[in-house]
């Protein structure tokens, strides 16, 4: 198996709390899912001796590590990133390195290695030294160990890279053995009794033979990102900075999964001590240290990029009144959807609207506007024929209709009777219909007569639709046949 | 000694080179022809100029919707990827069958429904929801034609709309009720419309170069 290992020193970069390390590992793994879809996490479990090479599972008690690591199975993926295997693997290492550096916040401390087997890759990433491993001048290592050269690469590593218990390592140190190559030079039969049950495992790893399977990490159905703040913030400008960080992290995770967001929540943890009024009194009486304020954002068109998410969330937050300083912000995606993909043309530019429409729709939507596109509804009710549909509906329905094209020889669909008469260009909302006296209207043209509509609703509806002149306006007037009442339902403009 | 007769080129051939833009070409590029011959003939530039255009009519119902739809249909016919936007208040909405009758591609018509502005734009105060939405839509620069029905832009908003429309080479058609007063807008063209049962009377009231006064009667369905 070709494995890609990303290793960084968690002790210097992150909080020593294990759950936080796990979140960071998960974030990096999800961002790198496009490189390889099976990932395993090795979050740091505290300050101790052994490195990530201790095993692919989480370190057990006594086998703790200051290193956090993520390992991906990238077997057969290299050709997707380059013309040759070597070129592709180098490109994957560079991409994983830049992503992990950005998300871990320590560019110089992230080491990325591709090698045969996860434990070999992890050991080289954590313990490789010198210019050969690209660790010179404080830079992170970006190493590709060619297939079949794992033994050579392992032989250069220190003994600490092998999963040996501390007493055995101390004993080997007293013998003057500090490198794996020196261990391999010793007679294996005699050494076997000293190493005990781990002998086979240690020697196969030292020889670069690593067949350890990855324990796959299953990402949560609803990803979330949280930022905790030491000092409460009470301005929207400061909140925008926090949102920027959250959206950057979230968009990286979404890009790795290849999905977009259609619904999300933003939770503001308010400082209870600063809450005033009855709300503050109630929260303090309940003994709670924090009060959450949740805002739900429903997007008319799915969004995935950092810039788009940030614009929408900022517009939403600008409309929120902060009741108290914010001590923490959580961005939670509650509904994921397919990311709309489009093949780009080499010779024609992407229409500007394609890139802007989803963001603009989201921004207007959070401000309370209804956005979408017009569509025809399949109904006999003339007032209901025009509908505002979600963006992209007509394209989707066109694709479906193309798939369901009628077989040859079938009769074409019968035209709607409404198609025979002109339609008003403006339709008044149901509650905005204008009641008029019939004598005020000067009829111009009869449009249609409806005898019965939606009989299953039990209400008998019979009316005539007439084009008529009312004052200086050309209106669509509905005359109810039972009562004789007339009302304007639209205008021909 | 230098002699003009020694040059083997004519003035016409120089003008035909790609680096020289002639006024006639610039005019064709800067306007949106509706292909409604009577209307294009009445407009000073032979079409709608890029920028803010006011269509004023009593109650906002003098045939302005038909004219706006013809501009959208012309835009959609001009390029397969051209998008248009329609902004309106929820009380009176554009009808989909009417738009289809005029050969508008509904998948390329972005519709926004926002609460109608309630304040008088004369004070220059911050506008209502519809005006704000219109400013955002125009500033996105993604739409060749933006039609706004019922917005009451403040002076500042109207200026922003005009600048954004000129930058993005889009036509912004503001469908305005002539009974409602508003602060003067920096529009490039203002048409006064009146509706008859089978006709629309158009009168050019304002034009940036002063070519005003043209009147035409359009046949309408």
XYZ file of C-alpha atoms in Angstrom:
714
model
C 0.000 0.000 0.000
C 1.254 3.487 -0.824
C 0.546 5.620 2.208
C 0.692 9.369 2.642
C 1.529 10.480 6.178
C 1.055 14.008 7.485
C 2.769 14.579 10.813
C 3.048 17.707 12.929
C 4.203 18.407 16.438
C 1.001 18.837 18.367
C 2.816 19.816 21.563
C 4.002 23.068 20.033
C 1.057 23.895 17.806
C -2.149 23.001 19.583
C -3.801 22.654 22.907
C -2.624 19.557 24.797
C -6.238 18.459 25.152
C -6.756 15.244 23.223
C -10.240 16.087 21.873
C -8.940 19.258 20.258
C -6.150 17.337 18.580
C -8.716 14.910 17.290
C -10.727 17.763 15.781
C -7.623 19.108 14.095
C -6.681 15.670 12.748
C -10.225 15.175 11.463
C -10.180 18.595 9.782
C -6.929 17.836 7.953
C -8.074 14.318 7.003
C -11.324 15.630 5.513
C -9.524 18.379 3.616
C -7.261 15.720 2.072
C -10.007 13.268 1.110
C -9.548 14.156 -2.550
C -6.039 12.673 -2.386
C -7.144 9.338 -0.944
C -10.508 8.351 0.436
C -9.335 6.136 3.338
C -7.796 8.057 6.189
C -6.680 7.136 9.693
C -6.125 9.604 12.537
C -3.403 9.554 15.176
C -4.144 12.417 17.548
C -1.482 13.297 20.098
C -2.310 11.853 23.497
C 0.120 13.788 25.676
C 3.819 14.303 26.313
C 5.837 11.066 26.158
C 8.477 9.255 24.233
C 7.201 7.088 21.444
C 6.327 8.591 18.061
C 3.485 7.844 15.668
C 5.314 4.734 14.529
C 4.039 3.104 17.685
C 1.121 1.830 15.685
C -1.703 2.761 13.413
C -4.276 2.682 16.185
C -4.586 5.344 18.851
C -1.645 5.070 21.251
C -2.447 2.999 24.325
C -1.665 4.067 27.868
C 2.072 4.380 28.223
C 2.501 4.684 24.459
C 1.534 8.320 24.290
C 2.862 10.752 21.727
C 3.351 14.470 21.213
C 2.887 14.017 17.487
C -0.403 14.293 15.719
C -0.676 12.493 12.440
C -3.036 11.638 9.610
C -2.402 8.790 7.215
C -4.114 8.340 3.842
C -4.194 5.358 1.516
C -3.136 6.829 -1.854
C -2.511 3.595 -3.724
C -3.093 4.130 -7.445
C -4.054 7.813 -7.072
C -0.766 9.364 -8.218
C -1.626 9.350 -11.907
C -4.578 11.641 -11.176
C -2.152 14.379 -10.161
C 0.723 13.987 -12.621
C 1.799 12.403 -15.869
C 4.055 9.878 -14.138
C 3.869 8.165 -10.749
C 6.783 10.185 -9.407
C 5.414 13.474 -10.644
C 1.951 12.679 -9.280
C 3.261 11.682 -5.867
C 5.348 14.818 -5.631
C 2.279 16.902 -6.485
C 0.203 15.069 -3.865
C 2.839 15.634 -1.198
C 3.022 19.330 -2.046
C -0.757 19.728 -1.967
C -1.180 17.806 1.291
C 1.620 19.852 2.810
C 0.109 23.194 1.900
C -3.351 22.147 3.098
C -2.074 20.772 6.403
C 0.177 23.791 6.994
C -2.738 26.122 6.439
C -5.083 24.195 8.716
C -2.563 23.411 11.494
C -1.214 26.979 11.517
C 2.485 25.946 11.622
C 3.942 25.859 8.105
C 7.445 24.842 9.159
C 6.408 21.987 11.411
C 4.323 19.844 9.098
C 6.045 16.880 7.481
C 4.503 14.925 4.628
C 5.835 11.624 3.339
C 4.654 9.041 0.843
C 6.115 5.554 1.333
C 5.235 1.863 1.209
C 2.963 1.345 4.209
C 1.500 3.689 6.794
C 3.896 2.953 9.628
C 6.940 3.412 7.405
C 5.582 6.747 6.147
C 4.745 7.891 9.685
C 8.177 6.884 11.011
C 10.012 8.733 8.235
C 7.830 11.814 8.638
C 8.326 11.927 12.403
C 11.968 10.853 12.722
C 13.652 11.607 9.404
C 16.533 14.021 9.805
C 18.850 16.121 7.693
C 18.699 17.509 4.206
C 17.630 14.160 2.753
C 14.321 14.555 4.556
C 13.915 18.190 3.619
C 14.014 19.370 7.216
C 16.768 21.881 6.707
C 16.317 25.555 7.570
C 13.189 24.954 9.634
C 11.081 23.795 6.690
C 8.715 20.864 6.817
C 9.697 17.648 5.062
C 8.125 16.826 1.696
C 9.476 13.374 0.877
C 8.505 10.698 -1.612
C 10.163 7.347 -0.903
C 10.073 5.431 -4.191
C 8.341 2.088 -4.193
C 10.703 -0.689 -3.000
C 13.112 1.667 -1.202
C 11.432 1.620 2.192
C 14.201 -0.514 3.747
C 16.873 2.021 2.764
C 14.819 4.914 4.112
C 14.097 3.091 7.396
C 17.733 2.153 7.907
C 18.643 5.854 8.233
C 16.185 6.459 11.061
C 16.969 6.447 14.782
C 15.985 3.489 16.964
C 13.234 5.636 18.514
C 11.266 5.274 15.287
C 10.608 1.598 16.001
C 7.779 0.459 18.312
C 10.088 -0.743 21.098
C 9.424 -0.462 24.830
C 11.531 2.047 26.724
C 13.727 -0.538 28.615
C 14.683 -2.237 25.330
C 15.572 1.103 23.778
C 17.704 1.974 26.796
C 19.458 -1.389 26.561
C 20.187 -0.887 22.838
C 21.478 2.603 23.600
C 23.900 1.166 26.184
C 25.176 -1.182 23.440
C 25.845 1.876 21.269
C 23.081 1.120 18.771
C 21.340 4.315 17.791
C 20.279 3.710 14.167
C 17.984 1.136 12.573
C 20.783 0.142 10.170
C 22.925 -0.855 13.175
C 20.079 -2.914 14.592
C 19.645 -4.734 11.288
C 23.371 -5.568 11.248
C 23.045 -7.533 14.506
C 22.373 -11.318 14.363
C 18.589 -11.633 14.386
C 18.375 -14.998 16.188
C 20.269 -13.766 19.254
C 18.412 -10.464 19.288
C 15.044 -12.202 19.074
C 15.133 -13.403 22.685
C 15.806 -9.845 23.861
C 13.022 -8.262 21.846
C 10.432 -10.873 22.821
C 7.036 -10.986 21.128
C 7.620 -7.708 19.259
C 10.637 -9.093 17.408
C 8.823 -10.053 14.221
C 6.896 -6.807 14.074
C 9.979 -4.677 14.775
C 12.145 -6.405 12.206
C 9.548 -6.365 9.442
C 9.086 -2.618 9.995
C 12.868 -2.043 10.109
C 13.173 -3.897 6.799
C 10.475 -1.685 5.278
C 7.859 -4.443 5.081
C 4.706 -2.784 6.355
C 1.328 -4.368 5.645
C -0.604 -2.693 8.415
C -4.181 -1.819 7.398
C -5.564 1.631 8.150
C -8.379 1.995 10.639
C -10.661 4.213 8.564
C -11.897 7.496 9.936
C -15.598 8.028 9.242
C -16.374 11.753 8.976
C -19.442 13.070 10.800
C -22.609 13.567 8.763
C -22.839 17.185 9.906
C -19.410 18.804 10.131
C -18.917 21.649 12.542
C -16.154 24.080 13.355
C -15.734 25.925 16.619
C -13.608 28.823 17.783
C -13.334 29.483 21.501
C -12.375 33.023 22.546
C -10.488 33.985 25.690
C -11.875 37.501 25.588
C -15.470 38.135 24.619
C -16.088 40.127 21.459
C -18.984 42.494 21.109
C -18.531 44.049 17.666
C -19.609 42.740 14.304
C -16.223 43.591 12.791
C -14.433 41.330 15.274
C -17.041 38.646 14.712
C -16.339 38.831 10.970
C -12.712 37.837 11.610
C -13.864 34.761 13.516
C -16.308 33.906 10.744
C -13.509 34.175 8.209
C -11.510 31.520 10.063
C -14.517 29.243 10.446
C -15.529 29.487 6.799
C -11.949 28.827 5.646
C -11.796 25.650 7.704
C -15.272 24.543 6.705
C -14.725 25.129 2.997
C -11.526 23.030 3.122
C -13.492 20.152 4.633
C -16.290 20.539 2.106
C -13.805 20.636 -0.778
C -12.284 17.351 0.402
C -15.708 15.719 0.510
C -16.782 17.318 -2.768
C -20.075 18.603 -1.355
C -21.779 21.933 -0.778
C -23.902 23.449 1.985
C -27.605 24.094 1.649
C -28.438 24.706 5.313
C -26.277 25.670 8.252
C -26.439 27.027 11.777
C -24.258 29.502 13.516
C -24.191 29.313 17.293
C -22.913 32.231 19.342
C -21.965 31.407 22.930
C -22.761 34.520 24.920
C -21.011 35.558 28.086
C -23.623 35.058 30.803
C -21.954 37.494 33.208
C -22.593 40.331 30.764
C -26.168 39.347 29.906
C -28.619 41.909 31.126
C -32.353 41.970 31.687
C -34.666 39.066 32.384
C -32.772 36.776 30.077
C -29.574 37.228 32.072
C -31.378 36.750 35.368
C -33.014 33.552 34.139
C -29.752 32.077 32.837
C -27.883 32.938 36.025
C -30.675 31.481 38.140
C -30.370 28.224 36.207
C -26.641 28.215 36.994
C -25.557 28.102 33.363
C -22.169 29.556 32.447
C -23.080 30.172 28.823
C -26.108 31.068 26.794
C -26.289 30.054 23.160
C -27.825 32.167 20.426
C -28.506 30.146 17.272
C -29.112 31.540 13.786
C -30.251 29.245 10.987
C -29.157 30.008 7.423
C -31.092 28.327 4.610
C -29.429 28.806 1.254
C -31.476 28.979 -1.965
C -28.527 27.567 -3.909
C -25.787 25.357 -2.454
C -22.494 27.064 -1.617
C -19.068 25.578 -0.981
C -16.334 28.158 -1.411
C -14.883 30.100 1.498
C -15.648 33.481 -0.046
C -19.290 32.645 -0.750
C -19.909 31.219 2.723
C -18.257 34.196 4.359
C -20.294 36.760 2.406
C -23.554 35.052 3.336
C -22.676 34.549 7.002
C -21.452 38.104 7.380
C -24.687 39.409 5.890
C -26.616 37.246 8.346
C -24.559 38.302 11.346
C -24.873 41.995 10.498
C -28.579 41.657 11.188
C -28.074 40.039 14.596
C -28.063 42.164 17.737
C -25.495 40.851 20.191
C -27.049 40.712 23.659
C -23.687 40.077 25.329
C -20.023 39.559 24.378
C -19.456 36.392 22.358
C -17.109 33.825 23.930
C -17.351 31.157 21.276
C -18.650 30.682 17.748
C -19.703 27.373 16.179
C -20.468 26.893 12.516
C -22.511 23.746 12.004
C -23.563 22.411 8.621
C -26.909 20.696 9.033
C -27.653 19.873 5.415
C -25.192 18.910 2.731
C -25.988 18.665 -0.949
C -24.240 17.796 -4.176
C -21.800 20.392 -5.346
C -22.926 21.578 -8.759
C -20.112 20.787 -11.164
C -19.638 22.158 -14.649
C -17.122 21.188 -17.278
C -15.036 24.205 -18.212
C -14.327 25.132 -21.792
C -10.836 25.926 -22.942
C -12.048 28.428 -25.504
C -14.977 30.248 -23.877
C -15.073 32.104 -20.594
C -17.348 30.995 -17.768
C -20.413 33.280 -17.685
C -20.053 35.715 -14.807
C -23.534 34.919 -13.539
C -22.602 31.256 -13.020
C -20.018 32.188 -10.439
C -21.988 34.926 -8.726
C -25.567 33.701 -8.714
C -25.398 31.269 -5.789
C -23.612 33.744 -3.540
C -25.903 36.599 -4.490
C -28.969 34.430 -3.894
C -27.657 33.420 -0.474
C -26.850 36.989 0.478
C -30.277 38.278 -0.573
C -32.009 35.343 1.056
C -30.542 36.039 4.493
C -31.745 39.615 4.134
C -35.317 38.374 3.823
C -35.793 38.461 0.040
C -37.361 35.570 -1.855
C -35.092 34.535 -4.719
C -35.377 31.942 -7.432
C -36.566 31.581 -10.977
C -40.019 31.573 -12.499
C -41.612 28.341 -13.575
C -44.906 27.010 -14.881
C -46.925 24.896 -12.489
C -48.950 21.929 -13.747
C -52.362 23.193 -12.673
C -55.687 24.288 -14.109
C -55.930 27.221 -11.733
C -54.847 30.258 -13.774
C -53.753 32.101 -10.650
C -51.392 29.318 -9.672
C -49.697 28.724 -13.013
C -46.795 31.032 -12.288
C -44.524 29.981 -9.451
C -41.240 31.062 -7.957
C -39.021 27.981 -7.952
C -35.602 27.363 -6.404
C -32.633 28.270 -8.560
C -31.697 25.601 -11.085
C -35.161 23.965 -11.031
C -35.871 24.495 -14.707
C -32.523 23.041 -15.752
C -33.090 19.980 -13.583
C -36.625 19.479 -14.888
C -35.340 19.905 -18.450
C -32.808 17.141 -17.855
C -35.536 14.904 -16.398
C -37.841 15.596 -19.327
C -35.030 14.769 -21.733
C -34.608 11.435 -19.995
C -38.363 10.810 -20.089
C -38.883 11.732 -23.719
C -42.062 10.080 -25.031
C -41.619 7.005 -27.211
C -42.131 7.308 -30.945
C -45.662 7.211 -32.211
C -47.232 8.684 -29.077
C -49.548 11.655 -29.418
C -48.163 15.079 -28.486
C -49.418 16.679 -25.300
C -52.651 18.656 -25.581
C -52.066 22.403 -25.337
C -53.514 24.127 -22.296
C -56.663 26.148 -23.038
C -54.960 29.096 -21.327
C -52.386 29.163 -24.126
C -55.106 30.334 -26.515
C -55.675 33.613 -24.689
C -53.158 36.294 -23.703
C -51.829 36.087 -20.168
C -51.553 39.104 -17.870
C -47.949 40.199 -17.430
C -48.392 41.051 -13.757
C -50.249 38.885 -11.258
C -51.491 40.290 -7.986
C -50.971 38.234 -4.844
C -54.124 36.527 -3.532
C -54.494 38.954 -0.656
C -53.875 41.920 -2.943
C -56.712 41.355 -5.439
C -58.638 44.604 -5.973
C -62.432 44.348 -5.690
C -64.227 46.557 -8.225
C -67.712 47.372 -9.349
C -68.385 45.661 -12.675
C -69.687 48.905 -14.080
C -66.233 50.457 -13.621
C -64.787 47.996 -16.130
C -64.987 48.406 -19.873
C -64.608 44.879 -21.338
C -62.016 44.523 -24.094
C -61.805 40.781 -24.581
C -63.184 37.584 -23.065
C -60.329 35.330 -21.944
C -61.641 32.085 -20.438
C -64.432 30.501 -18.412
C -63.805 28.109 -15.514
C -66.775 25.930 -14.561
C -65.241 23.875 -11.816
C -61.819 23.857 -10.279
C -60.230 21.278 -8.020
C -63.478 19.455 -7.265
C -61.798 17.428 -4.554
C -61.683 20.495 -2.377
C -65.473 20.489 -2.252
C -65.923 24.155 -3.025
C -67.681 25.027 -6.274
C -65.731 27.656 -8.128
C -67.017 29.113 -11.388
C -65.722 32.319 -12.867
C -65.010 34.185 -16.069
C -61.715 35.880 -16.871
C -62.003 39.072 -18.862
C -59.522 41.605 -20.173
C -60.985 44.987 -19.354
C -60.058 48.608 -19.045
C -60.364 49.959 -15.501
C -59.510 53.630 -15.402
C -56.242 54.013 -17.295
C -55.199 50.419 -16.634
C -55.676 47.294 -18.710
C -56.585 44.638 -16.174
C -57.381 40.949 -15.934
C -60.742 40.863 -14.159
C -62.244 37.742 -12.604
C -66.052 37.766 -12.403
C -67.486 35.176 -10.008
C -70.548 33.682 -11.648
C -72.344 32.786 -8.440
C -72.158 36.208 -6.821
C -71.422 38.517 -9.727
C -68.538 40.057 -7.823
C -65.573 41.263 -9.817
C -61.955 41.690 -8.821
C -58.719 42.564 -10.539
C -56.212 39.699 -10.339
C -53.586 41.008 -12.719
C -52.612 43.583 -15.301
C -51.758 43.503 -18.974
C -48.888 45.896 -19.005
C 10.763 65.615 -49.118
C 7.768 63.905 -47.521
C 4.767 63.502 -49.801
C 1.253 62.219 -48.976
C 1.003 60.636 -52.388
C 3.855 58.339 -51.475
C 1.699 56.579 -48.874
C 0.061 53.474 -50.326
C -2.829 53.474 -47.794
C -6.206 55.144 -47.819
C -8.024 56.688 -44.879
C -10.721 54.008 -45.071
C -8.175 51.199 -44.781
C -6.644 52.857 -41.719
C -10.073 53.159 -40.120
C -10.733 49.509 -40.817
C -7.786 48.397 -38.687
C -8.645 46.855 -35.350
C -7.141 49.641 -33.253
C -9.474 52.345 -34.484
C -12.922 52.365 -32.958
C -15.360 54.429 -34.965
C -18.310 56.214 -33.485
C -20.793 54.105 -35.393
C -19.338 50.902 -33.923
C -19.188 52.321 -30.422
C -22.844 53.220 -30.686
C -23.810 49.705 -31.718
C -21.787 48.245 -28.861
C -23.147 50.503 -26.123
C -26.847 49.950 -26.701
C -29.155 47.003 -26.330
C -31.452 46.746 -29.346
C -34.837 45.283 -28.437
C -35.596 44.188 -32.039
C -38.931 45.968 -31.550
C -38.432 48.182 -34.570
C -40.849 50.958 -33.599
C -39.315 51.209 -30.129
C -35.702 51.095 -31.308
C -36.539 53.728 -33.873
C -37.867 56.078 -31.202
C -34.895 55.654 -28.868
C -32.113 58.210 -29.519
C -29.349 55.586 -29.861
C -31.474 52.953 -31.589
C -31.708 50.875 -28.401
C -31.413 51.062 -24.632
C -28.121 52.633 -23.532
C -26.037 50.934 -20.835
C -26.851 52.543 -17.510
C -29.906 53.479 -15.512
C -33.047 53.901 -17.631
C -36.320 55.132 -16.131
C -39.632 53.889 -17.514
C -42.252 56.081 -15.893
C -45.962 55.433 -16.219
C -49.134 56.155 -14.251
C -49.307 53.559 -11.455
C -46.247 51.974 -13.086
C -48.581 50.334 -15.608
C -48.098 52.098 -18.918
C -46.650 49.169 -20.814
C -43.320 49.281 -19.006
C -43.450 45.538 -18.260
C -43.865 44.681 -21.946
C -40.936 46.914 -22.862
C -38.778 45.446 -20.079
C -39.646 41.911 -21.194
C -38.706 42.750 -24.770
C -35.287 43.960 -23.533
C -34.778 40.712 -21.604
C -35.836 38.622 -24.597
C -33.389 40.533 -26.810
C -30.594 39.933 -24.307
C -31.361 36.207 -24.115
C -31.428 35.991 -27.896
C -28.095 37.813 -28.197
C -26.041 35.286 -26.211
C -26.803 31.802 -24.854
C -25.136 32.559 -21.517
C -26.555 36.037 -20.924
C -28.513 36.366 -17.681
C -31.118 38.921 -16.666
C -32.607 39.831 -13.297
C -36.124 40.876 -12.334
C -36.765 42.527 -8.987
C -40.280 43.151 -7.752
C -42.410 43.390 -4.659
C -44.473 40.338 -3.627
C -47.773 42.188 -4.144
C -47.533 42.211 -7.961
C -45.414 39.510 -9.568
C -44.247 38.839 -13.078
C -46.252 36.093 -14.760
C -44.288 33.110 -16.052
C -46.659 32.383 -18.992
C -46.371 36.004 -20.135
C -42.586 35.800 -19.991
C -42.614 32.545 -21.951
C -44.916 34.100 -24.561
C -42.166 36.651 -25.192
C -39.551 33.899 -25.638
C -37.692 34.541 -22.421
C -35.534 31.708 -21.086
C -36.803 31.410 -17.512
C -33.698 29.526 -16.405
C -31.680 32.664 -17.203
C -34.010 35.043 -15.428
C -33.053 35.592 -11.779
C -36.097 36.745 -9.812
C -35.921 38.598 -6.503
C -39.003 39.485 -4.460
C -38.394 42.005 -1.723
C -40.568 44.272 0.378
C -41.393 47.470 -1.449
C -39.686 50.615 -0.273
C -41.981 52.648 1.902
C -40.075 55.854 2.334
C -39.635 58.857 0.129
C -36.329 58.658 -1.682
C -36.037 62.425 -1.709
C -34.389 62.534 1.705
C -31.415 60.476 0.552
C -31.749 58.205 3.562
C -30.911 54.522 3.413
C -33.315 52.799 1.069
C -35.723 49.954 1.593
C -35.252 46.258 1.017
C -36.076 46.343 -2.692
C -33.663 49.199 -3.376
C -30.857 47.575 -1.411
C -31.399 44.291 -3.225
C -31.357 46.108 -6.560
C -28.067 47.817 -5.742
C -26.505 44.467 -4.833
C -27.797 42.773 -7.966
C -26.512 45.540 -10.248
C -23.159 45.727 -8.454
C -22.655 41.996 -8.920
C -22.136 42.795 -12.602
C -23.512 39.412 -13.607
C -26.606 40.538 -15.475
C -26.953 42.187 -18.837
C -30.402 43.545 -18.017
C -31.757 44.283 -14.541
C -35.420 45.289 -14.252
C -36.553 46.810 -10.972
C -40.257 47.379 -10.479
C -41.359 49.648 -7.658
C -37.986 50.627 -6.207
C -37.597 54.111 -4.781
C -33.875 54.678 -4.878
C -32.360 57.393 -2.757
C -29.991 59.721 -4.581
C -26.987 57.805 -3.323
C -28.436 54.451 -4.340
C -29.347 55.734 -7.789
C -25.788 56.980 -8.261
C -24.375 53.628 -7.165
C -26.698 51.824 -9.549
C -25.743 54.117 -12.436
C -22.000 53.708 -11.815
C -22.247 49.933 -11.409
C -24.359 49.622 -14.546
C -21.873 51.613 -16.589
C -18.953 49.591 -15.227
C -20.575 46.255 -15.986
C -22.166 47.433 -19.258
C -25.619 46.451 -18.127
C -28.989 48.072 -18.727
C -30.935 48.805 -15.555
C -34.602 49.436 -16.269
C -36.351 51.105 -13.337
C -40.136 50.763 -13.713
C -41.432 53.774 -11.858
C -44.872 55.111 -10.952
C -45.092 58.613 -12.383
C -47.529 59.611 -9.608
C -44.801 59.035 -7.003
C -42.233 61.773 -6.649
C -38.605 61.010 -6.081
C -35.280 62.800 -6.049
C -33.721 63.297 -9.484
C -31.752 60.245 -10.561
C -28.629 60.367 -12.743
C -30.347 58.232 -15.364
C -29.127 58.117 -18.947
C -32.650 57.939 -20.372
C -36.187 58.498 -19.160
C -39.240 57.359 -21.068
C -42.786 58.350 -20.215
C -45.268 55.613 -21.089
C -49.045 55.484 -21.432
C -51.065 52.368 -22.135
C -53.977 52.004 -24.555
C -55.815 48.685 -25.112
C -53.738 47.794 -28.139
C -50.959 50.346 -28.000
C -48.242 51.878 -25.837
C -47.449 55.569 -26.232
C -43.758 56.335 -25.644
C -42.319 59.787 -25.067
C -38.576 60.414 -24.589
C -38.499 62.845 -21.671
C -34.831 62.901 -20.785
C -31.619 61.865 -22.508
C -28.048 62.562 -21.485
C -27.233 64.409 -24.720
C -30.482 66.320 -24.768
C -32.147 64.404 -27.605
C -35.649 64.545 -26.160
C -39.164 64.934 -27.428
C -39.489 61.880 -29.684
C -42.937 60.283 -29.501
C -44.004 56.955 -30.868
C -46.981 54.654 -30.519
C -46.153 50.970 -30.269
C -48.574 48.236 -31.175
C -49.082 45.975 -28.175
C -50.839 42.633 -27.778
